[in-house]
Amino acid sequence: MTAALDNLENILFARDGGVATITVNRPKVLNALNSKTLDELRRVILACRHDESVRCVIITGAGEKSFVAGADINELSVQTPTSGREHAVSGQHVLDLIENLGKPVIAAVNGFALGGGCELAMACTIRIAADTARLGQPEIHLGIIPGYAGTQRLARLVGRGRALELLLTGDHILAAEAYRLGLVNRVVPAAELMTEAGTLATTLASRAPVAMRYIIDAVNKGLDMAFPDAQVFEATLFGLVSATEDMREGTRAFLEKRKAEFKGK
């Protein structure tokens, strides 16, 4: 993992046991995602995927104002049809890596999560928002549309009608409204955000890693399948996880009335 973390300028990385924390660190521009930041995020996420000792990841933004306030407008303003498509595909690739990491990723939304920032949060497994956070997809105000799969993930999270209203108005919504719509999982006082995220991350890091990966796969891939096909996929994963050492340890620990010690095997 060390090589992947060399020469990072816009991303901070920290470890606490099995929990890795990734911080987008461009507070002077409200942590806007430019191409360099996206590439650094890609490198760090891949490093977390390949490091078996990382069991859970937290993503947040530096400072108190912003999680990620969007993409870098200076870059967006000069896009051509070809470069614009490539830019969108590149961003989608990074967010797909996060969504399909096979380990839970918690978005600790500490402020503005707008445009690309909202898209980044939606790619995470679970979203915890500070009560001061504001979320939205304001691209319509720039004469553009979301490019990092925001139209797709938002509709899947909150439903077609609510997603279209947010996308077409470009309105920001408060954390409480985001919770009501199902866009975030929890809302906590801003001062407690990272403690809450850390507590949840520690809990998730103690769970069986293989089962965790299969659950994420079953939900992410199953939602795009016909229900009968998704059932078959789930049953196949159930069969695979039944052959793991973690399954034997988990069932044995339950019967012996002790805490299971999962190895990810």
PDB file of C-alpha atoms in Angstrom:
ATOM      1  CA  MET A   1       0.000   0.000   0.000  1.00  0.00           C
ATOM      2  CA  THR A   2       2.910   2.367   0.696  1.00  0.00           C
ATOM      3  CA  ALA A   3       3.774   3.000  -2.958  1.00  0.00           C
ATOM      4  CA  ALA A   4       0.176   3.890  -3.814  1.00  0.00           C
ATOM      5  CA  LEU A   5       0.189   6.506  -1.064  1.00  0.00           C
ATOM      6  CA  ASP A   6       3.367   8.254  -2.192  1.00  0.00           C
ATOM      7  CA  ASN A   7       3.173  11.818  -3.513  1.00  0.00           C
ATOM      8  CA  LEU A   8      -0.437  12.451  -2.538  1.00  0.00           C
ATOM      9  CA  GLU A   9      -1.187  16.172  -2.660  1.00  0.00           C
ATOM     10  CA  ASN A  10      -4.972  16.392  -2.385  1.00  0.00           C
ATOM     11  CA  ILE A  11      -5.824  13.297  -0.348  1.00  0.00           C
ATOM     12  CA  LEU A  12      -5.009  12.537   3.283  1.00  0.00           C
ATOM     13  CA  PHE A  13      -4.890   8.914   4.401  1.00  0.00           C
ATOM     14  CA  ALA A  14      -4.945   7.517   7.943  1.00  0.00           C
ATOM     15  CA  ARG A  15      -5.306   4.074   9.506  1.00  0.00           C
ATOM     16  CA  ASP A  16      -6.731   2.979  12.842  1.00  0.00           C
ATOM     17  CA  GLY A  17      -6.722  -0.787  13.016  1.00  0.00           C
ATOM     18  CA  GLY A  18      -8.928  -2.141  10.256  1.00  0.00           C
ATOM     19  CA  VAL A  19     -10.446   1.265   9.505  1.00  0.00           C
ATOM     20  CA  ALA A  20      -8.947   3.527   6.831  1.00  0.00           C
ATOM     21  CA  THR A  21      -9.936   7.198   6.608  1.00  0.00           C
ATOM     22  CA  ILE A  22      -9.628   9.069   3.314  1.00  0.00           C
ATOM     23  CA  THR A  23      -9.928  12.863   3.458  1.00  0.00           C
ATOM     24  CA  VAL A  24     -10.303  15.018   0.367  1.00  0.00           C
ATOM     25  CA  ASN A  25      -7.946  17.846   1.278  1.00  0.00           C
ATOM     26  CA  ARG A  26      -8.582  20.972  -0.823  1.00  0.00           C
ATOM     27  CA  PRO A  27     -10.373  23.157   1.721  1.00  0.00           C
ATOM     28  CA  LYS A  28      -9.528  26.430  -0.064  1.00  0.00           C
ATOM     29  CA  VAL A  29     -11.769  25.334  -2.960  1.00  0.00           C
ATOM     30  CA  LEU A  30     -14.259  23.481  -0.727  1.00  0.00           C
ATOM     31  CA  ASN A  31     -12.597  20.165  -1.635  1.00  0.00           C
ATOM     32  CA  ALA A  32     -13.665  20.334  -5.282  1.00  0.00           C
ATOM     33  CA  LEU A  33     -12.774  17.264  -7.324  1.00  0.00           C
ATOM     34  CA  ASN A  34     -10.320  18.016 -10.091  1.00  0.00           C
ATOM     35  CA  SER A  35      -8.692  15.364 -12.256  1.00  0.00           C
ATOM     36  CA  LYS A  36      -5.648  15.055 -10.014  1.00  0.00           C
ATOM     37  CA  THR A  37      -7.786  14.546  -6.925  1.00  0.00           C
ATOM     38  CA  LEU A  38      -9.887  11.906  -8.659  1.00  0.00           C
ATOM     39  CA  ASP A  39      -6.746  10.059  -9.729  1.00  0.00           C
ATOM     40  CA  GLU A  40      -5.333  10.161  -6.195  1.00  0.00           C
ATOM     41  CA  LEU A  41      -8.655   8.914  -4.850  1.00  0.00           C
ATOM     42  CA  ARG A  42      -8.541   6.072  -7.375  1.00  0.00           C
ATOM     43  CA  ARG A  43      -5.035   5.083  -6.257  1.00  0.00           C
ATOM     44  CA  VAL A  44      -5.966   5.082  -2.574  1.00  0.00           C
ATOM     45  CA  ILE A  45      -9.180   3.126  -3.105  1.00  0.00           C
ATOM     46  CA  LEU A  46      -7.313   0.469  -5.099  1.00  0.00           C
ATOM     47  CA  ALA A  47      -4.715   0.251  -2.320  1.00  0.00           C
ATOM     48  CA  CYS A  48      -7.514  -0.308   0.218  1.00  0.00           C
ATOM     49  CA  ARG A  49      -9.054  -2.999  -1.982  1.00  0.00           C
ATOM     50  CA  HIS A  50      -5.816  -4.953  -2.174  1.00  0.00           C
ATOM     51  CA  ASP A  51      -4.931  -4.570   1.532  1.00  0.00           C
ATOM     52  CA  GLU A  52      -6.765  -7.351   3.364  1.00  0.00           C
ATOM     53  CA  SER A  53      -6.106  -5.675   6.711  1.00  0.00           C
ATOM     54  CA  VAL A  54      -8.387  -2.774   5.688  1.00  0.00           C
ATOM     55  CA  ARG A  55     -11.892  -3.863   6.649  1.00  0.00           C
ATOM     56  CA  CYS A  56     -13.807  -0.579   6.349  1.00  0.00           C
ATOM     57  CA  VAL A  57     -13.210   2.848   4.785  1.00  0.00           C
ATOM     58  CA  ILE A  58     -14.427   6.321   5.768  1.00  0.00           C
ATOM     59  CA  ILE A  59     -14.437   9.133   3.206  1.00  0.00           C
ATOM     60  CA  THR A  60     -14.786  12.747   4.345  1.00  0.00           C
ATOM     61  CA  GLY A  61     -13.698  16.273   3.456  1.00  0.00           C
ATOM     62  CA  ALA A  62     -11.146  18.554   5.084  1.00  0.00           C
ATOM     63  CA  GLY A  63     -12.416  21.475   7.145  1.00  0.00           C
ATOM     64  CA  GLU A  64     -15.872  22.152   8.499  1.00  0.00           C
ATOM     65  CA  LYS A  65     -17.569  23.688   5.450  1.00  0.00           C
ATOM     66  CA  SER A  66     -17.472  21.030   2.791  1.00  0.00           C
ATOM     67  CA  PHE A  67     -17.433  17.301   2.128  1.00  0.00           C
ATOM     68  CA  VAL A  68     -16.897  17.864  -1.583  1.00  0.00           C
ATOM     69  CA  ALA A  69     -18.563  20.910  -3.136  1.00  0.00           C
ATOM     70  CA  GLY A  70     -18.500  19.500  -6.660  1.00  0.00           C
ATOM     71  CA  ALA A  71     -16.219  19.075  -9.614  1.00  0.00           C
ATOM     72  CA  ASP A  72     -13.631  21.698 -10.555  1.00  0.00           C
ATOM     73  CA  ILE A  73     -15.516  24.307 -12.613  1.00  0.00           C
ATOM     74  CA  ASN A  74     -12.291  25.511 -14.238  1.00  0.00           C
ATOM     75  CA  GLU A  75     -11.888  22.057 -15.772  1.00  0.00           C
ATOM     76  CA  LEU A  76     -15.551  21.703 -16.704  1.00  0.00           C
ATOM     77  CA  SER A  77     -15.700  25.048 -18.484  1.00  0.00           C
ATOM     78  CA  VAL A  78     -13.232  23.995 -21.188  1.00  0.00           C
ATOM     79  CA  GLN A  79     -14.571  20.517 -21.966  1.00  0.00           C
ATOM     80  CA  THR A  80     -15.213  19.476 -25.549  1.00  0.00           C
ATOM     81  CA  PRO A  81     -17.686  16.724 -26.500  1.00  0.00           C
ATOM     82  CA  THR A  82     -14.862  14.189 -26.574  1.00  0.00           C
ATOM     83  CA  SER A  83     -13.009  15.331 -23.468  1.00  0.00           C
ATOM     84  CA  GLY A  84     -16.288  15.812 -21.592  1.00  0.00           C
ATOM     85  CA  ARG A  85     -17.291  12.221 -22.187  1.00  0.00           C
ATOM     86  CA  GLU A  86     -13.833  11.000 -21.180  1.00  0.00           C
ATOM     87  CA  HIS A  87     -13.976  13.140 -18.024  1.00  0.00           C
ATOM     88  CA  ALA A  88     -17.355  11.679 -17.069  1.00  0.00           C
ATOM     89  CA  VAL A  89     -16.262   8.097 -17.749  1.00  0.00           C
ATOM     90  CA  SER A  90     -13.110   8.624 -15.680  1.00  0.00           C
ATOM     91  CA  GLY A  91     -15.115   9.917 -12.731  1.00  0.00           C
ATOM     92  CA  GLN A  92     -17.630   7.102 -13.063  1.00  0.00           C
ATOM     93  CA  HIS A  93     -14.792   4.579 -12.957  1.00  0.00           C
ATOM     94  CA  VAL A  94     -13.494   5.942  -9.644  1.00  0.00           C
ATOM     95  CA  LEU A  95     -16.951   5.983  -8.079  1.00  0.00           C
ATOM     96  CA  ASP A  96     -17.648   2.468  -9.347  1.00  0.00           C
ATOM     97  CA  LEU A  97     -14.481   1.318  -7.578  1.00  0.00           C
ATOM     98  CA  ILE A  98     -15.842   2.785  -4.351  1.00  0.00           C
ATOM     99  CA  GLU A  99     -19.315   1.303  -4.769  1.00  0.00           C
ATOM    100  CA  ASN A 100     -17.919  -2.135  -5.583  1.00  0.00           C
ATOM    101  CA  LEU A 101     -14.935  -2.113  -3.245  1.00  0.00           C
ATOM    102  CA  GLY A 102     -16.199  -5.254  -1.524  1.00  0.00           C
ATOM    103  CA  LYS A 103     -15.693  -3.495   1.814  1.00  0.00           C
ATOM    104  CA  PRO A 104     -18.115  -1.023   3.384  1.00  0.00           C
ATOM    105  CA  VAL A 105     -17.365   2.624   2.632  1.00  0.00           C
ATOM    106  CA  ILE A 106     -18.903   5.253   4.896  1.00  0.00           C
ATOM    107  CA  ALA A 107     -19.374   8.800   3.622  1.00  0.00           C
ATOM    108  CA  ALA A 108     -18.997  11.184   6.564  1.00  0.00           C
ATOM    109  CA  VAL A 109     -20.712  14.186   4.977  1.00  0.00           C
ATOM    110  CA  ASN A 110     -19.392  17.130   6.962  1.00  0.00           C
ATOM    111  CA  GLY A 111     -20.720  20.023   4.860  1.00  0.00           C
ATOM    112  CA  PHE A 112     -21.538  20.765   1.242  1.00  0.00           C
ATOM    113  CA  ALA A 113     -21.986  17.608  -0.847  1.00  0.00           C
ATOM    114  CA  LEU A 114     -22.920  19.088  -4.189  1.00  0.00           C
ATOM    115  CA  GLY A 115     -22.567  17.852  -7.759  1.00  0.00           C
ATOM    116  CA  GLY A 116     -19.623  15.481  -7.845  1.00  0.00           C
ATOM    117  CA  GLY A 117     -19.585  15.530  -4.044  1.00  0.00           C
ATOM    118  CA  CYS A 118     -23.138  14.247  -3.822  1.00  0.00           C
ATOM    119  CA  GLU A 119     -22.262  11.660  -6.470  1.00  0.00           C
ATOM    120  CA  LEU A 120     -19.253  10.583  -4.398  1.00  0.00           C
ATOM    121  CA  ALA A 121     -21.409  10.221  -1.289  1.00  0.00           C
ATOM    122  CA  MET A 122     -24.009   8.205  -3.189  1.00  0.00           C
ATOM    123  CA  ALA A 123     -21.324   5.761  -4.359  1.00  0.00           C
ATOM    124  CA  CYS A 124     -20.501   4.970  -0.737  1.00  0.00           C
ATOM    125  CA  THR A 125     -22.162   2.084   1.057  1.00  0.00           C
ATOM    126  CA  ILE A 126     -23.582   4.173   3.914  1.00  0.00           C
ATOM    127  CA  ARG A 127     -23.952   7.941   4.298  1.00  0.00           C
ATOM    128  CA  ILE A 128     -23.818   9.732   7.655  1.00  0.00           C
ATOM    129  CA  ALA A 129     -24.440  13.480   7.455  1.00  0.00           C
ATOM    130  CA  ALA A 130     -23.721  16.285   9.877  1.00  0.00           C
ATOM    131  CA  ASP A 131     -26.847  18.272  10.697  1.00  0.00           C
ATOM    132  CA  THR A 132     -25.180  21.224   8.959  1.00  0.00           C
ATOM    133  CA  ALA A 133     -24.651  19.367   5.669  1.00  0.00           C
ATOM    134  CA  ARG A 134     -26.335  20.355   2.422  1.00  0.00           C
ATOM    135  CA  LEU A 135     -26.688  17.996  -0.526  1.00  0.00           C
ATOM    136  CA  GLY A 136     -27.747  18.402  -4.124  1.00  0.00           C
ATOM    137  CA  GLN A 137     -27.073  18.084  -7.842  1.00  0.00           C
ATOM    138  CA  PRO A 138     -26.917  21.716  -9.039  1.00  0.00           C
ATOM    139  CA  GLU A 139     -25.443  21.002 -12.475  1.00  0.00           C
ATOM    140  CA  ILE A 140     -28.547  22.378 -14.198  1.00  0.00           C
ATOM    141  CA  HIS A 141     -27.464  25.876 -13.098  1.00  0.00           C
ATOM    142  CA  LEU A 142     -24.296  25.443 -15.177  1.00  0.00           C
ATOM    143  CA  GLY A 143     -26.169  24.217 -18.206  1.00  0.00           C
ATOM    144  CA  ILE A 144     -24.863  20.678 -17.780  1.00  0.00           C
ATOM    145  CA  ILE A 145     -25.982  17.383 -16.241  1.00  0.00           C
ATOM    146  CA  PRO A 146     -24.348  15.132 -13.641  1.00  0.00           C
ATOM    147  CA  GLY A 147     -21.557  13.087 -15.180  1.00  0.00           C
ATOM    148  CA  TYR A 148     -20.453  10.676 -12.455  1.00  0.00           C
ATOM    149  CA  ALA A 149     -23.685   8.597 -12.597  1.00  0.00           C
ATOM    150  CA  GLY A 150     -25.601  11.037 -10.406  1.00  0.00           C
ATOM    151  CA  THR A 151     -28.780  10.681 -12.441  1.00  0.00           C
ATOM    152  CA  GLN A 152     -28.654   6.914 -11.980  1.00  0.00           C
ATOM    153  CA  ARG A 153     -27.691   6.566  -8.326  1.00  0.00           C
ATOM    154  CA  LEU A 154     -30.002   9.356  -7.142  1.00  0.00           C
ATOM    155  CA  ALA A 155     -33.026   7.781  -8.835  1.00  0.00           C
ATOM    156  CA  ARG A 156     -32.173   4.406  -7.327  1.00  0.00           C
ATOM    157  CA  LEU A 157     -31.824   5.875  -3.836  1.00  0.00           C
ATOM    158  CA  VAL A 158     -34.796   8.232  -3.636  1.00  0.00           C
ATOM    159  CA  GLY A 159     -37.044   7.193  -6.524  1.00  0.00           C
ATOM    160  CA  ARG A 160     -37.628   8.607  -9.982  1.00  0.00           C
ATOM    161  CA  GLY A 161     -39.945  11.492  -9.121  1.00  0.00           C
ATOM    162  CA  ARG A 162     -37.909  12.899  -6.243  1.00  0.00           C
ATOM    163  CA  ALA A 163     -34.673  12.463  -8.182  1.00  0.00           C
ATOM    164  CA  LEU A 164     -36.050  14.351 -11.189  1.00  0.00           C
ATOM    165  CA  GLU A 165     -37.202  17.218  -8.971  1.00  0.00           C
ATOM    166  CA  LEU A 166     -33.762  17.569  -7.397  1.00  0.00           C
ATOM    167  CA  LEU A 167     -31.960  17.234 -10.724  1.00  0.00           C
ATOM    168  CA  LEU A 168     -34.191  19.633 -12.646  1.00  0.00           C
ATOM    169  CA  THR A 169     -34.378  22.346  -9.979  1.00  0.00           C
ATOM    170  CA  GLY A 170     -30.752  22.008  -8.896  1.00  0.00           C
ATOM    171  CA  ASP A 171     -31.896  22.776  -5.350  1.00  0.00           C
ATOM    172  CA  HIS A 172     -29.734  22.104  -2.302  1.00  0.00           C
ATOM    173  CA  ILE A 173     -31.456  20.230   0.495  1.00  0.00           C
ATOM    174  CA  LEU A 174     -30.653  20.167   4.190  1.00  0.00           C
ATOM    175  CA  ALA A 175     -29.420  16.994   5.873  1.00  0.00           C
ATOM    176  CA  ALA A 176     -32.784  16.439   7.575  1.00  0.00           C
ATOM    177  CA  GLU A 177     -34.583  16.495   4.216  1.00  0.00           C
ATOM    178  CA  ALA A 178     -31.936  14.202   2.716  1.00  0.00           C
ATOM    179  CA  TYR A 179     -32.637  11.762   5.537  1.00  0.00           C
ATOM    180  CA  ARG A 180     -36.388  11.976   4.959  1.00  0.00           C
ATOM    181  CA  LEU A 181     -35.886  11.175   1.283  1.00  0.00           C
ATOM    182  CA  GLY A 182     -33.542   8.268   2.000  1.00  0.00           C
ATOM    183  CA  LEU A 183     -30.501   9.971   0.517  1.00  0.00           C
ATOM    184  CA  VAL A 184     -28.561   9.645   3.789  1.00  0.00           C
ATOM    185  CA  ASN A 185     -28.773   6.934   6.440  1.00  0.00           C
ATOM    186  CA  ARG A 186     -28.245   9.054   9.536  1.00  0.00           C
ATOM    187  CA  VAL A 187     -28.011  12.694  10.593  1.00  0.00           C
ATOM    188  CA  VAL A 188     -25.925  13.568  13.645  1.00  0.00           C
ATOM    189  CA  PRO A 189     -24.680  16.788  15.285  1.00  0.00           C
ATOM    190  CA  ALA A 190     -21.689  18.101  13.348  1.00  0.00           C
ATOM    191  CA  ALA A 191     -19.401  17.790  16.370  1.00  0.00           C
ATOM    192  CA  GLU A 192     -20.219  14.079  16.623  1.00  0.00           C
ATOM    193  CA  LEU A 193     -19.912  13.169  12.934  1.00  0.00           C
ATOM    194  CA  MET A 194     -16.479  11.569  12.881  1.00  0.00           C
ATOM    195  CA  THR A 195     -17.051   9.810  16.209  1.00  0.00           C
ATOM    196  CA  GLU A 196     -20.294   8.337  14.873  1.00  0.00           C
ATOM    197  CA  ALA A 197     -18.627   7.325  11.599  1.00  0.00           C
ATOM    198  CA  GLY A 198     -15.686   5.815  13.467  1.00  0.00           C
ATOM    199  CA  THR A 199     -17.918   3.805  15.786  1.00  0.00           C
ATOM    200  CA  LEU A 200     -19.887   2.400  12.866  1.00  0.00           C
ATOM    201  CA  ALA A 201     -16.683   1.680  10.925  1.00  0.00           C
ATOM    202  CA  THR A 202     -15.206  -0.206  13.865  1.00  0.00           C
ATOM    203  CA  THR A 203     -18.373  -2.294  14.143  1.00  0.00           C
ATOM    204  CA  LEU A 204     -18.361  -3.092  10.423  1.00  0.00           C
ATOM    205  CA  ALA A 205     -14.636  -3.894  10.510  1.00  0.00           C
ATOM    206  CA  SER A 206     -15.388  -6.634  13.050  1.00  0.00           C
ATOM    207  CA  ARG A 207     -17.836  -8.417  10.756  1.00  0.00           C
ATOM    208  CA  ALA A 208     -17.000 -11.342   8.479  1.00  0.00           C
ATOM    209  CA  PRO A 209     -15.157  -9.860   5.449  1.00  0.00           C
ATOM    210  CA  VAL A 210     -16.175 -12.468   2.863  1.00  0.00           C
ATOM    211  CA  ALA A 211     -19.826 -12.339   3.872  1.00  0.00           C
ATOM    212  CA  MET A 212     -19.616  -8.540   3.820  1.00  0.00           C
ATOM    213  CA  ARG A 213     -18.286  -8.600   0.255  1.00  0.00           C
ATOM    214  CA  TYR A 214     -20.988 -10.994  -0.886  1.00  0.00           C
ATOM    215  CA  ILE A 215     -23.744  -8.927   0.719  1.00  0.00           C
ATOM    216  CA  ILE A 216     -22.521  -5.814  -1.110  1.00  0.00           C
ATOM    217  CA  ASP A 217     -22.346  -7.782  -4.371  1.00  0.00           C
ATOM    218  CA  ALA A 218     -25.804  -9.259  -3.856  1.00  0.00           C
ATOM    219  CA  VAL A 219     -27.387  -5.848  -3.316  1.00  0.00           C
ATOM    220  CA  ASN A 220     -25.450  -3.886  -5.946  1.00  0.00           C
ATOM    221  CA  LYS A 221     -25.733  -6.441  -8.728  1.00  0.00           C
ATOM    222  CA  GLY A 222     -29.073  -7.875  -7.730  1.00  0.00           C
ATOM    223  CA  LEU A 223     -30.828  -4.526  -8.072  1.00  0.00           C
ATOM    224  CA  ASP A 224     -30.023  -4.566 -11.783  1.00  0.00           C
ATOM    225  CA  MET A 225     -31.343  -8.109 -12.288  1.00  0.00           C
ATOM    226  CA  ALA A 226     -34.826  -9.516 -12.656  1.00  0.00           C
ATOM    227  CA  PHE A 227     -35.953 -10.757  -9.231  1.00  0.00           C
ATOM    228  CA  PRO A 228     -35.752 -14.493 -10.082  1.00  0.00           C
ATOM    229  CA  ASP A 229     -32.213 -14.016 -11.426  1.00  0.00           C
ATOM    230  CA  ALA A 230     -31.252 -12.043  -8.319  1.00  0.00           C
ATOM    231  CA  GLN A 231     -32.522 -14.879  -6.147  1.00  0.00           C
ATOM    232  CA  VAL A 232     -30.334 -17.356  -8.035  1.00  0.00           C
ATOM    233  CA  PHE A 233     -27.354 -15.011  -7.642  1.00  0.00           C
ATOM    234  CA  GLU A 234     -27.978 -14.719  -3.902  1.00  0.00           C
ATOM    235  CA  ALA A 235     -28.278 -18.488  -3.531  1.00  0.00           C
ATOM    236  CA  THR A 236     -24.995 -18.967  -5.397  1.00  0.00           C
ATOM    237  CA  LEU A 237     -23.230 -16.525  -3.081  1.00  0.00           C
ATOM    238  CA  PHE A 238     -24.787 -18.270  -0.088  1.00  0.00           C
ATOM    239  CA  GLY A 239     -23.321 -21.538  -1.314  1.00  0.00           C
ATOM    240  CA  LEU A 240     -19.893 -19.985  -1.764  1.00  0.00           C
ATOM    241  CA  VAL A 241     -19.822 -18.351   1.668  1.00  0.00           C
ATOM    242  CA  SER A 242     -20.868 -21.672   3.225  1.00  0.00           C
ATOM    243  CA  ALA A 243     -17.445 -23.050   2.288  1.00  0.00           C
ATOM    244  CA  THR A 244     -15.472 -20.380   4.173  1.00  0.00           C
ATOM    245  CA  GLU A 245     -13.527 -20.675   7.391  1.00  0.00           C
ATOM    246  CA  ASP A 246     -15.387 -17.587   8.589  1.00  0.00           C
ATOM    247  CA  MET A 247     -18.708 -19.428   8.271  1.00  0.00           C
ATOM    248  CA  ARG A 248     -17.388 -22.283  10.397  1.00  0.00           C
ATOM    249  CA  GLU A 249     -15.943 -19.858  12.924  1.00  0.00           C
ATOM    250  CA  GLY A 250     -19.133 -17.784  13.071  1.00  0.00           C
ATOM    251  CA  THR A 251     -21.465 -20.717  13.581  1.00  0.00           C
ATOM    252  CA  ARG A 252     -19.110 -22.376  16.062  1.00  0.00           C
ATOM    253  CA  ALA A 253     -18.751 -19.146  18.060  1.00  0.00           C
ATOM    254  CA  PHE A 254     -22.527 -18.774  18.194  1.00  0.00           C
ATOM    255  CA  LEU A 255     -22.983 -22.307  19.506  1.00  0.00           C
ATOM    256  CA  GLU A 256     -20.146 -21.848  22.011  1.00  0.00           C
ATOM    257  CA  LYS A 257     -21.573 -18.476  23.121  1.00  0.00           C
ATOM    258  CA  ARG A 258     -18.421 -16.484  22.389  1.00  0.00           C
ATOM    259  CA  LYS A 259     -17.407 -13.671  20.069  1.00  0.00           C
ATOM    260  CA  ALA A 260     -16.363 -14.813  16.600  1.00  0.00           C
ATOM    261  CA  GLU A 261     -12.897 -13.957  15.299  1.00  0.00           C
ATOM    262  CA  PHE A 262     -13.165 -13.636  11.527  1.00  0.00           C
ATOM    263  CA  LYS A 263     -10.085 -13.995   9.325  1.00  0.00           C
ATOM    264  CA  GLY A 264     -11.551 -13.167   5.922  1.00  0.00           C
ATOM    265  CA  LYS A 265     -11.023 -16.711   4.649  1.00  0.00           C
TER     266      LYS A 265
END
